[in-house]
PDB file of C-alpha atoms in Angstrom:
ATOM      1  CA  UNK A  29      57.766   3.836  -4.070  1.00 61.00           C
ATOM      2  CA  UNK A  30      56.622   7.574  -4.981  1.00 83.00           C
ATOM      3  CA  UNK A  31      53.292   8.699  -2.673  1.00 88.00           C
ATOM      4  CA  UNK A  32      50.645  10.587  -4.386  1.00 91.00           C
ATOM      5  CA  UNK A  33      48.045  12.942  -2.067  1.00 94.00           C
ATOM      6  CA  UNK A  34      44.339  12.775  -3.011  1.00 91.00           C
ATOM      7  CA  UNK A  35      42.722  15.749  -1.488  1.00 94.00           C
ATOM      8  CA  UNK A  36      39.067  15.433  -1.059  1.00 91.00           C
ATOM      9  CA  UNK A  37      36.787  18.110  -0.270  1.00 94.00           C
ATOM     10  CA  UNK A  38      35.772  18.037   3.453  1.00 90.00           C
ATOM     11  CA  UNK A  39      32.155  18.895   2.914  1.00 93.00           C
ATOM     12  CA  UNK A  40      32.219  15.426   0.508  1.00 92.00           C
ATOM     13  CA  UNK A  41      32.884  13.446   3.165  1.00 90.00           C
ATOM     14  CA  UNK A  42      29.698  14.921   5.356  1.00 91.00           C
ATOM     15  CA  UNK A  43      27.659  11.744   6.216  1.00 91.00           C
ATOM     16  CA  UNK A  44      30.293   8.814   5.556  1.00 93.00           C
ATOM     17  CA  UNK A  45      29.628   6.217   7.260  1.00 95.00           C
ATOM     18  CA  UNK A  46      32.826   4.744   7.934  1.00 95.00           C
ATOM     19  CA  UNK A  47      34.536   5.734  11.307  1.00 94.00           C
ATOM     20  CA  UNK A  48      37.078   8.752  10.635  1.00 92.00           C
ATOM     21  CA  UNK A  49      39.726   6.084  12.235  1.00 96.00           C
ATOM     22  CA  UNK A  50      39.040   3.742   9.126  1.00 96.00           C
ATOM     23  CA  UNK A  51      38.273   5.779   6.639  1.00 95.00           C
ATOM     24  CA  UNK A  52      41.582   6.242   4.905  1.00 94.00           C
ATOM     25  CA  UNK A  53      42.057   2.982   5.082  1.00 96.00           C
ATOM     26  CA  UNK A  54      38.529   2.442   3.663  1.00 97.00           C
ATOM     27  CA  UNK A  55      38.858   4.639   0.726  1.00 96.00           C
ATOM     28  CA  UNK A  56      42.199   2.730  -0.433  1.00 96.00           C
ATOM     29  CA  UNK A  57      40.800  -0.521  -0.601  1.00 98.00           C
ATOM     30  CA  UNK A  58      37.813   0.505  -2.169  1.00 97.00           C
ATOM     31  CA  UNK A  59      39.494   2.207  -4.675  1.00 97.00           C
ATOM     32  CA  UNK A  60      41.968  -0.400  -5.422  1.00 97.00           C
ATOM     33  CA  UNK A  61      39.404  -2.803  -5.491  1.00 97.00           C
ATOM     34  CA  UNK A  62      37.210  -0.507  -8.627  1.00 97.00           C
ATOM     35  CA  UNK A  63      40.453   0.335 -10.430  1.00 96.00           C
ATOM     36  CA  UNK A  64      41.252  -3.406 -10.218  1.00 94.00           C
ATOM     37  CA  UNK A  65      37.825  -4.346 -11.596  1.00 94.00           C
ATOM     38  CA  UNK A  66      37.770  -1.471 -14.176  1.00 93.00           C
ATOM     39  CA  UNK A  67      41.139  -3.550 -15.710  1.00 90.00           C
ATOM     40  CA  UNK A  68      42.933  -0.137 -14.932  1.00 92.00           C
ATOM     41  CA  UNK A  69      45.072  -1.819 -11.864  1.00 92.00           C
ATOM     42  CA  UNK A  70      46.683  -5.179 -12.207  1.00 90.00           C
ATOM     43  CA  UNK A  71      46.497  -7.543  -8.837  1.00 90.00           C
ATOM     44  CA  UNK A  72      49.829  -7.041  -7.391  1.00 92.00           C
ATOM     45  CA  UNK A  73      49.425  -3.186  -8.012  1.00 94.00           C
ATOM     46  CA  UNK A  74      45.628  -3.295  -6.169  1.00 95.00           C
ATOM     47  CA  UNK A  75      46.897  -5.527  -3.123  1.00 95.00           C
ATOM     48  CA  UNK A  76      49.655  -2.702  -2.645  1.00 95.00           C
ATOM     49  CA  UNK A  77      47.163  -0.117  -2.713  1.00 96.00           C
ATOM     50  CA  UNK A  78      45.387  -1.484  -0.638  1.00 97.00           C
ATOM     51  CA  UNK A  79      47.681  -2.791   1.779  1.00 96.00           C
ATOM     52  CA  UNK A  80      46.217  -5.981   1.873  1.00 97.00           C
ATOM     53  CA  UNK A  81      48.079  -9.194   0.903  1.00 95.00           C
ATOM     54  CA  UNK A  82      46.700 -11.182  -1.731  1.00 91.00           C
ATOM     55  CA  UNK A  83      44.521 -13.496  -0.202  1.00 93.00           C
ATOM     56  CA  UNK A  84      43.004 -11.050   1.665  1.00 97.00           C
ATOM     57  CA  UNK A  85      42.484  -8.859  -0.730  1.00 96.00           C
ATOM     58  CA  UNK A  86      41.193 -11.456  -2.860  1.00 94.00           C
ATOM     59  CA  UNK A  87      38.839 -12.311  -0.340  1.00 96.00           C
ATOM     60  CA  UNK A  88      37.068  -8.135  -0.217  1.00 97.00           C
ATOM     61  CA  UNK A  89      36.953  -8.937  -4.023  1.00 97.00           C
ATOM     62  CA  UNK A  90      34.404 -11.826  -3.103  1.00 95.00           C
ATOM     63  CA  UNK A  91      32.679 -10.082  -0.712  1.00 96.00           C
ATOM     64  CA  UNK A  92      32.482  -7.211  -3.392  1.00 95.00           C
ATOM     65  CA  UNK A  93      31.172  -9.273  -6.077  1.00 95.00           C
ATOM     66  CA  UNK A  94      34.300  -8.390  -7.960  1.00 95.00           C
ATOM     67  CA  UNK A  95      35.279 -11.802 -10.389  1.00 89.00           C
ATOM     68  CA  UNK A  96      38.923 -11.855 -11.247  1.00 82.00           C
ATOM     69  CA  UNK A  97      40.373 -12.775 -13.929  1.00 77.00           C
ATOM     70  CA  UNK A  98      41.547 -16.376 -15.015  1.00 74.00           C
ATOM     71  CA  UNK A  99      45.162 -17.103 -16.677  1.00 78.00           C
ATOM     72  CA  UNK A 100      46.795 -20.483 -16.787  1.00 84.00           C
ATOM     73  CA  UNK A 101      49.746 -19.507 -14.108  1.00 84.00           C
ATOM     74  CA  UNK A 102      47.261 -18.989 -11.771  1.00 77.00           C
ATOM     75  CA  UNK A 103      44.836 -22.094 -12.209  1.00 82.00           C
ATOM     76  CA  UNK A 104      48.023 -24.670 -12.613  1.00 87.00           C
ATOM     77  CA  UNK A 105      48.975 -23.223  -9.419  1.00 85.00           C
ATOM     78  CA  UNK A 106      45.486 -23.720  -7.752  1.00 84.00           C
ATOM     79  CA  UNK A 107      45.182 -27.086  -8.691  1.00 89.00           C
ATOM     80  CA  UNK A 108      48.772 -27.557  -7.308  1.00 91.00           C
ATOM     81  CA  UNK A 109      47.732 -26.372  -4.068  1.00 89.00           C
ATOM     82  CA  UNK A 110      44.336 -28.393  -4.245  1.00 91.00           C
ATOM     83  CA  UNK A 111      46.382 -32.011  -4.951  1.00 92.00           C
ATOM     84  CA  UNK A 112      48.676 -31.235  -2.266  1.00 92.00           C
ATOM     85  CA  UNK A 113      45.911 -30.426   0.382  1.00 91.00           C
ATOM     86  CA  UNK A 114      43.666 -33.458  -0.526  1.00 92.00           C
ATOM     87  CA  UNK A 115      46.833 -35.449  -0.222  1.00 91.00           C
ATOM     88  CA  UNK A 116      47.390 -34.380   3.355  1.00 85.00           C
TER      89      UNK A 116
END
């Protein structure tokens, strides 16, 4: 997988407050999470941005208010995993 290097002006990042420790960390998932929203990243393509997998990153969609799209793969599989749990 190529890189790419987003340089960001330090006197932009005066007054974040997100620990320097976190922040580039931060920055990714935010920004896969509003390219993935914006329909300019697919799923797979955010979760590797962000380095989450993808019910995690799933999950900072929630918290985000982000809705994600629904496509039939997807539901048939959810109600897969829904019969199988309720017949545990």
């Amino acid at each position: 997988m190529q890189a790419m290097t987003l340089t960001l002006p330090a006197e932009s990042l005066i007054g974040v407050r997100i620990p320097p420790r976190d922040l580039e960390q931060e920055l990714r998932r935010r920004l896969a999470a509003a390219l993935f929203s914006d329909g300019i990243l697919s799923g797979a393509s955010a979760c590797r941005m962000s380095g989450m997998g993808k019910a995690e990153f799933q999950h900072l969609l929630g918290e985000r208010g982000i809705t994600q799209p629904l496509n039939v793969p997807d539901l048939e599989q959810d109600l897969s995993n829904l019969a199988a749990w309720n017949a545990r």
